[in-house]
């Protein structure tokens, strides 16, 4: 049976839309359908390379995985990647088309052209998949942006899609946010809101029965689900706000791994599997003192390597990283972090701003030149000449050069990647590097006292698949699926 597309929108940012979308993607798959995700416009530094070498938001890649299908650019045709507080790189249909300020993007960009491009991608998906599970962005009640909307209720109107409003009760003010979000909508859009989903509920749900009735009275639509807060289901998330809950410090009896918290950090999901390792305590460090007791320091990716390098020096973090390295402890870098570990980062074309060059940390004998060309590629790779078949992907602008190459990895594309200085000092461009057991085992064995531990044997793909099923069961048990299906068949 053909179902109408369904859309999930929010009362604001960070209400859990992406995870709820992933849950419904898996529920529809379990129920015998062939779903696919769609988000017309996304803003995120956490992106992913499709099998075709195109770039989309990480959330849509996760949702595609929940659907059991490969991700593709049509699932997120417009991606904005902030380069600073006022401008972003614009990625259209998987390829960058330049940088724009927020004013330029919202006031001078041809919004109809972008909307047409987004809907063309949506229509391509509609031909192949059933149903389409659509995610909105931010809040639906930003009245000043309605005439520029290409991702929320305008999409729902075009598709006549039943739409569900997600509200985060954990942050408070849930009645006001639901009432205001719905009542501010024009009538044509309000009629598309078929129900409310209350997310992140703590405590006894039975105590919210009166709340359900009141919510329907004031909003005119039913509460179709109240989803309890959970912290035992591990779904890769796109918004870096989740890092606020990942700042635990050193823990005795474990390998303490500190990820340096950069201002423009990208792809923090590179460390999700490490974080799940039973022998690891992974935390995000924002101050130099937090690195003192770390066994391993990781420098993550960055959307603005030069600015983040300057920040590390101003904050004292650069000195702390170098001290960590000088006493023989491990320092590793991924993508922008790899670039920072070199002798210099040069920007002759002004890709990241008006600073032509900055010195690097000087840990690795390489230098980087930023370029206009962006490399976006999924690949398989071997690590330090091993036979291990690993998976990763590249998303970066720039070329890192060594006078005497010392590659860390070899890809199935025939390329050499990264620089290997020693077991406790190397860098790579490969995101997803630490999603592979052999790379985790290698760095943990560089920590004194760890050598007798058993190797990591978890099948990460199987683990993630299990988590999607757990998420689907959690959400299915808390929402009125019969009602949701009814609105999708009308």
Short mmCIF file of C-alpha atoms in Angstrom, two decimals:
data_model
loop_
_atom_site.label_atom_id
_atom_site.label_comp_id
_atom_site.label_asym_id
_atom_site.label_seq_id
_atom_site.Cartn_x
_atom_site.Cartn_y
_atom_site.Cartn_z
CA UNK A 1 0.00 0.00 0.00
CA UNK A 2 1.25 3.45 -0.92
CA UNK A 3 1.53 5.79 2.07
CA UNK A 4 1.60 9.55 2.05
CA UNK A 5 4.89 11.14 3.11
CA UNK A 6 4.97 11.98 6.81
CA UNK A 7 6.76 14.97 8.30
CA UNK A 8 8.19 15.60 11.76
CA UNK A 9 8.77 19.22 12.76
CA UNK A 10 9.78 20.85 16.01
CA UNK A 11 8.87 23.62 18.40
CA UNK A 12 12.56 24.57 18.24
CA UNK A 13 16.05 23.24 17.64
CA UNK A 14 17.44 20.23 19.47
CA UNK A 15 14.06 18.75 20.43
CA UNK A 16 15.10 15.32 19.13
CA UNK A 17 13.63 15.44 15.61
CA UNK A 18 16.53 13.60 13.99
CA UNK A 19 16.39 10.67 16.39
CA UNK A 20 12.58 10.47 16.20
CA UNK A 21 12.85 10.48 12.41
CA UNK A 22 15.33 7.62 12.57
CA UNK A 23 12.95 5.70 14.82
CA UNK A 24 10.08 5.98 12.34
CA UNK A 25 12.40 5.07 9.48
CA UNK A 26 13.13 1.77 11.25
CA UNK A 27 9.49 1.24 12.29
CA UNK A 28 8.26 1.55 8.69
CA UNK A 29 11.03 -0.81 7.55
CA UNK A 30 10.02 -3.35 10.18
CA UNK A 31 6.41 -3.07 9.04
CA UNK A 32 7.30 -4.12 5.50
CA UNK A 33 7.62 -0.74 3.78
CA UNK A 34 10.60 0.74 1.93
CA UNK A 35 11.11 4.09 3.65
CA UNK A 36 13.67 6.81 2.97
CA UNK A 37 14.56 10.01 4.86
CA UNK A 38 14.43 13.54 3.51
CA UNK A 39 15.45 16.94 4.87
CA UNK A 40 15.34 19.78 2.35
CA UNK A 41 17.81 22.02 4.18
CA UNK A 42 20.13 21.17 7.02
CA UNK A 43 22.70 23.19 8.95
CA UNK A 44 25.44 21.10 10.47
CA UNK A 45 29.19 20.63 10.70
CA UNK A 46 28.66 16.91 11.10
CA UNK A 47 28.45 15.64 7.54
CA UNK A 48 28.92 12.37 5.67
CA UNK A 49 30.15 11.20 2.29
CA UNK A 50 27.67 9.19 0.19
CA UNK A 51 28.87 6.16 -1.83
CA UNK A 52 28.90 8.47 -4.89
CA UNK A 53 31.28 10.89 -3.13
CA UNK A 54 28.69 13.58 -2.36
CA UNK A 55 28.15 15.34 0.97
CA UNK A 56 25.03 15.33 3.15
CA UNK A 57 24.15 15.95 6.79
CA UNK A 58 25.10 13.11 9.10
CA UNK A 59 21.53 12.80 10.41
CA UNK A 60 20.20 11.80 7.00
CA UNK A 61 22.99 9.23 6.62
CA UNK A 62 21.98 7.76 10.00
CA UNK A 63 18.31 7.76 9.01
CA UNK A 64 19.13 6.02 5.72
CA UNK A 65 21.02 3.40 7.71
CA UNK A 66 17.93 2.94 9.87
CA UNK A 67 15.98 2.41 6.63
CA UNK A 68 18.48 -0.23 5.52
CA UNK A 69 19.43 1.69 2.36
CA UNK A 70 22.52 3.59 1.15
CA UNK A 71 22.44 7.33 1.74
CA UNK A 72 22.40 9.73 -1.21
CA UNK A 73 22.48 13.46 -1.84
CA UNK A 74 18.74 13.62 -2.62
CA UNK A 75 18.06 12.95 1.06
CA UNK A 76 19.57 16.34 2.02
CA UNK A 77 19.84 18.53 -1.09
CA UNK A 78 20.81 21.74 0.76
CA UNK A 79 23.46 21.59 3.49
CA UNK A 80 24.84 24.65 5.27
CA UNK A 81 28.20 24.21 7.02
CA UNK A 82 29.00 27.20 9.27
CA UNK A 83 32.53 28.57 8.81
CA UNK A 84 32.08 31.23 11.51
CA UNK A 85 29.26 32.94 13.41
CA UNK A 86 27.92 34.77 10.35
CA UNK A 87 28.66 32.69 7.23
CA UNK A 88 28.42 29.15 5.94
CA UNK A 89 29.59 26.99 3.10
CA UNK A 90 26.59 26.09 0.95
CA UNK A 91 26.46 22.50 -0.32
CA UNK A 92 23.86 21.90 -3.06
CA UNK A 93 23.03 18.39 -4.20
CA UNK A 94 26.16 17.13 -2.47
CA UNK A 95 28.65 19.64 -3.88
CA UNK A 96 29.87 22.97 -2.43
CA UNK A 97 28.82 26.04 -4.41
CA UNK A 98 30.55 28.67 -2.27
CA UNK A 99 30.39 30.54 1.02
CA UNK A 100 27.62 32.98 1.91
CA UNK A 101 26.80 35.12 4.90
CA UNK A 102 23.48 34.51 6.62
CA UNK A 103 22.19 37.79 5.17
CA UNK A 104 23.21 36.79 1.64
CA UNK A 105 21.76 33.31 1.97
CA UNK A 106 18.38 34.33 3.37
CA UNK A 107 17.91 37.66 1.58
CA UNK A 108 19.78 37.48 -1.71
CA UNK A 109 19.74 33.81 -2.65
CA UNK A 110 17.03 32.76 -5.08
CA UNK A 111 14.87 30.87 -2.60
CA UNK A 112 12.48 29.61 -5.27
CA UNK A 113 15.39 28.05 -7.16
CA UNK A 114 16.63 26.35 -3.99
CA UNK A 115 13.14 25.14 -3.15
CA UNK A 116 12.68 23.78 -6.67
CA UNK A 117 16.01 21.94 -6.39
CA UNK A 118 15.00 20.51 -3.03
CA UNK A 119 11.60 19.35 -4.27
CA UNK A 120 13.17 17.82 -7.38
CA UNK A 121 15.31 15.70 -5.06
CA UNK A 122 12.25 14.88 -2.97
CA UNK A 123 10.29 13.78 -6.04
CA UNK A 124 13.13 11.49 -7.14
CA UNK A 125 12.94 9.77 -3.77
CA UNK A 126 9.14 9.51 -3.94
CA UNK A 127 9.43 7.44 -7.12
CA UNK A 128 11.60 4.83 -5.40
CA UNK A 129 10.58 4.79 -1.74
CA UNK A 130 7.45 4.44 0.35
CA UNK A 131 6.94 6.29 2.62
CA UNK A 132 9.18 9.33 2.70
CA UNK A 133 10.04 10.28 6.32
CA UNK A 134 10.65 14.03 6.30
CA UNK A 135 12.45 16.07 8.95
CA UNK A 136 11.95 19.77 9.48
CA UNK A 137 14.60 22.21 10.72
CA UNK A 138 14.56 24.43 13.79
CA UNK A 139 11.20 25.88 14.79
CA UNK A 140 8.11 26.03 12.58
CA UNK A 141 6.96 29.30 14.18
CA UNK A 142 9.79 31.62 13.10
CA UNK A 143 7.41 34.04 11.39
CA UNK A 144 10.18 36.24 10.00
CA UNK A 145 11.49 33.29 7.96
CA UNK A 146 8.22 31.98 6.57
CA UNK A 147 8.61 33.70 3.22
CA UNK A 148 12.09 32.14 2.94
CA UNK A 149 11.09 28.68 4.15
CA UNK A 150 12.31 25.78 2.05
CA UNK A 151 12.38 23.09 4.69
CA UNK A 152 9.44 23.14 7.11
CA UNK A 153 5.74 23.69 6.46
CA UNK A 154 6.26 24.75 2.86
CA UNK A 155 7.46 21.22 2.13
CA UNK A 156 4.51 19.77 4.05
CA UNK A 157 2.07 21.94 2.10
CA UNK A 158 3.57 20.99 -1.26
CA UNK A 159 3.30 17.28 -0.46
CA UNK A 160 0.07 17.56 1.59
CA UNK A 161 1.94 15.55 4.20
CA UNK A 162 0.49 14.74 7.64
CA UNK A 163 2.78 16.52 10.05
CA UNK A 164 3.66 15.83 13.68
CA UNK A 165 5.01 18.46 16.05
CA UNK A 166 7.78 17.29 18.39
CA UNK A 167 8.28 19.12 21.68
CA UNK A 168 11.02 18.57 24.25
CA UNK A 169 9.39 18.52 27.69
CA UNK A 170 12.77 18.25 29.40
CA UNK A 171 13.59 21.88 28.65
CA UNK A 172 10.32 23.18 30.17
CA UNK A 173 7.56 25.39 28.75
CA UNK A 174 6.08 22.58 26.67
CA UNK A 175 2.47 23.86 26.75
CA UNK A 176 3.43 27.35 25.63
CA UNK A 177 5.77 26.10 22.91
CA UNK A 178 3.19 23.69 21.46
CA UNK A 179 0.31 26.15 21.65
CA UNK A 180 2.33 29.00 20.17
CA UNK A 181 3.89 26.88 17.41
CA UNK A 182 0.50 25.67 16.18
CA UNK A 183 -1.59 28.79 16.68
CA UNK A 184 0.91 31.03 14.88
CA UNK A 185 0.66 28.95 11.71
CA UNK A 186 -1.57 30.06 8.83
CA UNK A 187 -4.73 27.97 8.63
CA UNK A 188 -3.59 26.12 5.49
CA UNK A 189 -0.52 24.89 7.36
CA UNK A 190 -2.22 24.38 10.71
CA UNK A 191 -4.59 21.80 9.22
CA UNK A 192 -1.60 19.64 8.33
CA UNK A 193 -0.58 19.26 11.99
CA UNK A 194 -2.17 15.93 12.93
CA UNK A 195 -0.68 15.45 16.36
CA UNK A 196 1.93 16.26 18.98
CA UNK A 197 4.74 14.03 20.20
CA UNK A 198 6.15 14.87 23.63
CA UNK A 199 9.82 13.87 23.77
CA UNK A 200 12.33 13.29 26.61
CA UNK A 201 9.76 12.76 29.37
CA UNK A 202 11.22 11.93 32.79
CA UNK A 203 9.19 10.21 35.49
CA UNK A 204 5.82 8.45 35.55
CA UNK A 205 4.03 8.98 32.21
CA UNK A 206 0.69 8.27 33.91
CA UNK A 207 1.08 11.62 35.65
CA UNK A 208 0.85 13.34 32.26
CA UNK A 209 -2.65 12.05 31.44
CA UNK A 210 -4.20 15.38 32.41
CA UNK A 211 -1.49 17.08 30.38
CA UNK A 212 -2.52 15.12 27.28
CA UNK A 213 -6.12 16.31 27.63
CA UNK A 214 -5.11 19.91 28.24
CA UNK A 215 -2.73 19.85 25.28
CA UNK A 216 -5.48 18.70 22.94
CA UNK A 217 -7.87 21.32 24.31
CA UNK A 218 -5.49 24.21 23.69
CA UNK A 219 -3.87 23.00 20.45
CA UNK A 220 -6.80 21.28 18.74
CA UNK A 221 -4.78 18.14 17.95
CA UNK A 222 -4.14 15.01 20.02
CA UNK A 223 -0.94 14.05 21.80
CA UNK A 224 -0.12 10.87 19.87
CA UNK A 225 2.90 9.92 21.91
CA UNK A 226 4.89 10.63 25.06
CA UNK A 227 8.40 9.27 24.70
CA UNK A 228 10.44 8.69 27.85
CA UNK A 229 13.94 10.09 28.13
CA UNK A 230 16.59 7.44 27.44
CA UNK A 231 20.35 7.20 27.74
CA UNK A 232 20.82 3.50 27.03
CA UNK A 233 20.15 3.60 23.26
CA UNK A 234 23.12 4.77 21.21
CA UNK A 235 22.20 6.62 18.03
CA UNK A 236 24.76 8.81 16.28
CA UNK A 237 23.60 12.40 16.61
CA UNK A 238 24.32 15.39 14.45
CA UNK A 239 24.00 18.36 16.80
CA UNK A 240 27.08 19.17 18.86
CA UNK A 241 24.81 20.23 21.75
CA UNK A 242 24.99 16.59 22.87
CA UNK A 243 28.63 17.21 23.79
CA UNK A 244 27.45 19.24 26.78
CA UNK A 245 26.65 15.89 28.41
CA UNK A 246 30.04 14.36 27.52
CA UNK A 247 32.41 16.32 29.69
CA UNK A 248 33.18 13.75 32.35
CA UNK A 249 36.80 14.00 33.40
CA UNK A 250 39.44 11.37 34.20
CA UNK A 251 38.28 8.03 35.56
CA UNK A 252 40.57 5.65 37.39
CA UNK A 253 41.17 2.18 35.96
CA UNK A 254 40.31 3.18 32.37
CA UNK A 255 42.15 4.61 29.39
CA UNK A 256 41.36 8.32 29.56
CA UNK A 257 41.01 9.86 26.09
CA UNK A 258 40.59 13.61 25.75
CA UNK A 259 39.11 15.08 22.57
CA UNK A 260 40.14 18.72 22.25
CA UNK A 261 36.94 20.78 22.06
CA UNK A 262 37.40 23.11 19.09
CA UNK A 263 35.24 26.14 18.32
CA UNK A 264 34.52 24.86 14.79
CA UNK A 265 34.69 21.14 15.52
CA UNK A 266 33.17 18.91 12.84
CA UNK A 267 32.29 15.22 12.73
CA UNK A 268 32.45 14.55 16.47
CA UNK A 269 30.78 11.21 15.68
CA UNK A 270 34.31 10.06 14.75
CA UNK A 271 34.68 9.16 18.43
CA UNK A 272 31.36 7.43 19.14
CA UNK A 273 32.71 3.91 18.98
CA UNK A 274 35.71 4.78 21.13
CA UNK A 275 33.32 6.23 23.68
CA UNK A 276 31.44 2.93 23.84
CA UNK A 277 34.57 0.85 24.50
CA UNK A 278 34.34 -0.70 28.00
CA UNK A 279 37.97 0.14 28.80
CA UNK A 280 37.74 3.77 27.68
CA UNK A 281 36.66 6.99 29.38
CA UNK A 282 36.32 9.55 26.57
CA UNK A 283 35.67 13.20 27.36
CA UNK A 284 35.81 16.59 25.64
CA UNK A 285 38.43 18.96 27.01
CA UNK A 286 38.05 22.75 26.83
CA UNK A 287 40.82 23.80 29.26
CA UNK A 288 44.56 22.97 29.39
CA UNK A 289 44.37 21.43 32.88
CA UNK A 290 41.92 18.83 31.56
CA UNK A 291 44.67 17.26 29.44
CA UNK A 292 47.10 16.62 32.30
CA UNK A 293 45.91 13.16 33.24
CA UNK A 294 44.77 12.07 29.77
CA UNK A 295 46.44 8.98 28.32
CA UNK A 296 45.58 9.96 24.75
CA UNK A 297 44.75 13.33 23.17
CA UNK A 298 42.71 13.49 19.98
CA UNK A 299 42.52 16.53 17.71
CA UNK A 300 39.21 16.37 15.79
CA UNK A 301 38.11 17.78 12.47
CA UNK A 302 37.47 21.49 12.03
CA UNK A 303 35.53 23.62 9.54
CA UNK A 304 38.00 26.45 10.13
CA UNK A 305 41.42 24.99 10.86
CA UNK A 306 43.24 28.33 10.93
CA UNK A 307 40.86 29.97 13.38
CA UNK A 308 40.87 26.90 15.61
CA UNK A 309 44.68 26.79 15.60
CA UNK A 310 44.78 30.40 16.72
CA UNK A 311 42.20 29.61 19.40
CA UNK A 312 44.33 26.72 20.70
CA UNK A 313 47.26 29.08 21.13
CA UNK A 314 45.24 31.84 22.80
CA UNK A 315 43.60 29.41 25.22
CA UNK A 316 46.79 27.60 26.20
CA UNK A 317 45.51 24.32 24.74
CA UNK A 318 48.28 24.22 22.11
CA UNK A 319 50.94 24.35 24.83
CA UNK A 320 49.15 21.62 26.79
CA UNK A 321 48.92 19.34 23.71
CA UNK A 322 52.64 19.85 23.01
CA UNK A 323 53.55 19.07 26.62
CA UNK A 324 51.48 15.90 26.38
CA UNK A 325 53.41 14.93 23.24
CA UNK A 326 56.81 15.85 24.67
CA UNK A 327 56.45 13.47 27.63
CA UNK A 328 55.77 10.61 25.23
CA UNK A 329 52.01 10.36 25.45
CA UNK A 330 49.88 9.75 22.39
CA UNK A 331 48.49 12.55 20.18
CA UNK A 332 46.46 11.75 17.06
CA UNK A 333 44.65 14.01 14.59
CA UNK A 334 41.76 13.51 12.19
CA UNK A 335 41.21 15.76 9.16
CA UNK A 336 41.55 19.36 10.46
CA UNK A 337 43.26 17.97 13.55
CA UNK A 338 45.78 16.25 11.28
CA UNK A 339 46.40 19.55 9.51
CA UNK A 340 46.97 21.28 12.87
CA UNK A 341 49.62 18.74 13.86
CA UNK A 342 51.83 19.81 10.92
CA UNK A 343 54.35 22.60 10.50
CA UNK A 344 51.96 25.10 8.93
CA UNK A 345 48.55 25.67 7.37
CA UNK A 346 48.51 27.99 4.36
CA UNK A 347 45.43 29.60 2.83
CA UNK A 348 46.58 31.45 -0.31
CA UNK A 349 43.04 31.68 -1.76
CA UNK A 350 41.38 32.94 1.42
CA UNK A 351 39.14 29.88 1.76
CA UNK A 352 38.85 30.31 5.54
CA UNK A 353 39.33 34.06 5.86
CA UNK A 354 41.94 36.77 5.39
CA UNK A 355 44.86 35.08 7.19
CA UNK A 356 47.27 33.68 4.60
CA UNK A 357 49.14 31.24 6.84
CA UNK A 358 49.64 30.15 10.45
CA UNK A 359 52.23 27.88 12.05
CA UNK A 360 50.99 24.47 13.08
CA UNK A 361 51.79 22.56 16.25
CA UNK A 362 54.91 21.14 14.60
CA UNK A 363 54.35 17.57 15.76
CA UNK A 364 54.32 16.07 12.26
CA UNK A 365 56.78 17.02 9.45
CA UNK A 366 54.02 17.99 7.01
CA UNK A 367 52.41 21.22 5.82
CA UNK A 368 48.95 21.92 4.44
CA UNK A 369 47.79 24.18 1.63
CA UNK A 370 44.04 24.87 1.58
CA UNK A 371 42.48 24.69 -1.90
CA UNK A 372 39.16 25.37 -3.60
CA UNK A 373 38.64 21.72 -4.47
CA UNK A 374 36.80 19.66 -1.88
CA UNK A 375 37.50 15.95 -1.62
CA UNK A 376 34.40 13.98 -0.66
CA UNK A 377 34.85 10.25 -0.90
CA UNK A 378 33.80 7.06 0.86
CA UNK A 379 36.47 4.38 0.89
CA UNK A 380 37.85 1.20 2.35
CA UNK A 381 41.38 1.21 3.69
CA UNK A 382 44.14 -0.81 5.27
CA UNK A 383 45.95 0.53 8.33
CA UNK A 384 49.77 0.43 8.62
CA UNK A 385 50.01 -2.22 5.94
CA UNK A 386 47.72 -4.65 7.75
CA UNK A 387 45.28 -6.89 5.93
CA UNK A 388 42.39 -5.39 7.88
CA UNK A 389 39.55 -4.17 5.67
CA UNK A 390 38.43 -0.89 7.26
CA UNK A 391 35.77 1.67 6.29
CA UNK A 392 36.01 5.46 6.33
CA UNK A 393 35.35 8.59 4.33
CA UNK A 394 37.07 11.86 3.44
CA UNK A 395 35.53 15.35 3.52
CA UNK A 396 38.15 18.08 3.36
CA UNK A 397 39.56 21.00 1.41
CA UNK A 398 43.33 21.16 1.10
CA UNK A 399 46.38 19.04 0.48
CA UNK A 400 48.81 17.94 3.16
CA UNK A 401 52.37 17.42 1.92
CA UNK A 402 55.38 15.61 3.39
CA UNK A 403 58.87 15.84 1.92
CA UNK A 404 59.40 12.21 2.87
CA UNK A 405 56.05 10.40 2.81
CA UNK A 406 55.20 8.04 5.65
CA UNK A 407 51.61 6.97 4.94
CA UNK A 408 49.36 5.73 7.70
CA UNK A 409 46.74 4.09 5.45
CA UNK A 410 46.24 2.85 1.89
CA UNK A 411 42.76 3.17 0.37
CA UNK A 412 40.96 1.00 -2.13
CA UNK A 413 41.14 3.97 -4.52
CA UNK A 414 44.91 3.50 -4.71
CA UNK A 415 45.68 6.55 -2.54
CA UNK A 416 48.00 6.93 0.42
CA UNK A 417 46.56 8.70 3.45
CA UNK A 418 47.91 10.45 6.50
CA UNK A 419 51.31 10.56 8.13
CA UNK A 420 52.77 8.03 10.58
CA UNK A 421 55.48 9.44 12.86
CA UNK A 422 55.26 6.80 15.58
CA UNK A 423 52.76 4.60 17.36
CA UNK A 424 51.92 7.56 19.55
CA UNK A 425 51.85 10.26 16.91
CA UNK A 426 50.03 10.20 13.58
CA UNK A 427 47.33 11.93 11.59
CA UNK A 428 44.73 10.93 9.01
CA UNK A 429 42.13 12.51 6.75
CA UNK A 430 39.81 9.52 7.21
CA UNK A 431 36.65 10.17 9.17
CA UNK A 432 35.31 6.96 10.67
CA UNK A 433 38.92 5.90 11.35
CA UNK A 434 38.03 4.87 14.91
CA UNK A 435 34.92 2.96 13.85
CA UNK A 436 37.25 0.05 13.10
CA UNK A 437 38.42 -2.46 15.72
CA UNK A 438 42.04 -2.64 14.57
CA UNK A 439 42.61 1.12 14.88
CA UNK A 440 41.09 1.23 18.37
CA UNK A 441 43.15 -1.73 19.53
CA UNK A 442 46.30 -0.16 18.12
CA UNK A 443 46.04 3.16 19.97
CA UNK A 444 44.94 1.54 23.23
CA UNK A 445 48.00 -0.72 23.17
CA UNK A 446 50.22 2.36 23.10
CA UNK A 447 49.05 3.14 26.66
CA UNK A 448 51.33 1.64 29.33
CA UNK A 449 49.60 -1.17 31.21
CA UNK A 450 47.01 -1.81 28.53
CA UNK A 451 48.96 -4.45 26.57
CA UNK A 452 47.34 -7.42 28.32
CA UNK A 453 43.77 -6.39 27.53
CA UNK A 454 41.71 -8.39 25.05
CA UNK A 455 41.31 -6.96 21.58
CA UNK A 456 38.12 -5.22 20.54
CA UNK A 457 35.83 -7.64 18.71
CA UNK A 458 32.52 -5.77 18.52
CA UNK A 459 30.89 -5.72 15.09
CA UNK A 460 30.03 -2.03 14.98
CA UNK A 461 27.57 -2.37 12.10
CA UNK A 462 25.69 -5.08 13.96
CA UNK A 463 25.76 -2.97 17.12
CA UNK A 464 24.26 0.04 15.33
CA UNK A 465 21.59 -2.14 13.74
CA UNK A 466 20.64 -3.44 17.18
CA UNK A 467 20.39 0.14 18.47
CA UNK A 468 17.99 1.10 15.65
CA UNK A 469 15.77 -1.81 16.62
CA UNK A 470 15.88 -0.77 20.29
CA UNK A 471 14.99 2.80 19.34
CA UNK A 472 12.11 1.64 17.14
CA UNK A 473 10.71 -0.53 19.95
CA UNK A 474 11.04 2.34 22.44
CA UNK A 475 9.14 4.77 20.21
CA UNK A 476 6.61 2.26 18.88
CA UNK A 477 5.56 1.39 22.42
CA UNK A 478 4.92 5.04 23.24
CA UNK A 479 3.03 6.35 20.20
CA UNK A 480 -0.31 5.62 18.59
CA UNK A 481 0.93 3.94 15.41
CA UNK A 482 -2.61 3.09 14.29
CA UNK A 483 -3.51 6.78 14.29
CA UNK A 484 -0.30 7.75 12.50
CA UNK A 485 -0.87 5.14 9.79
CA UNK A 486 -4.48 6.33 9.43
CA UNK A 487 -3.34 9.89 8.68
CA UNK A 488 -0.85 8.57 6.14
CA UNK A 489 -3.56 6.61 4.28
CA UNK A 490 -6.27 9.29 4.13
#
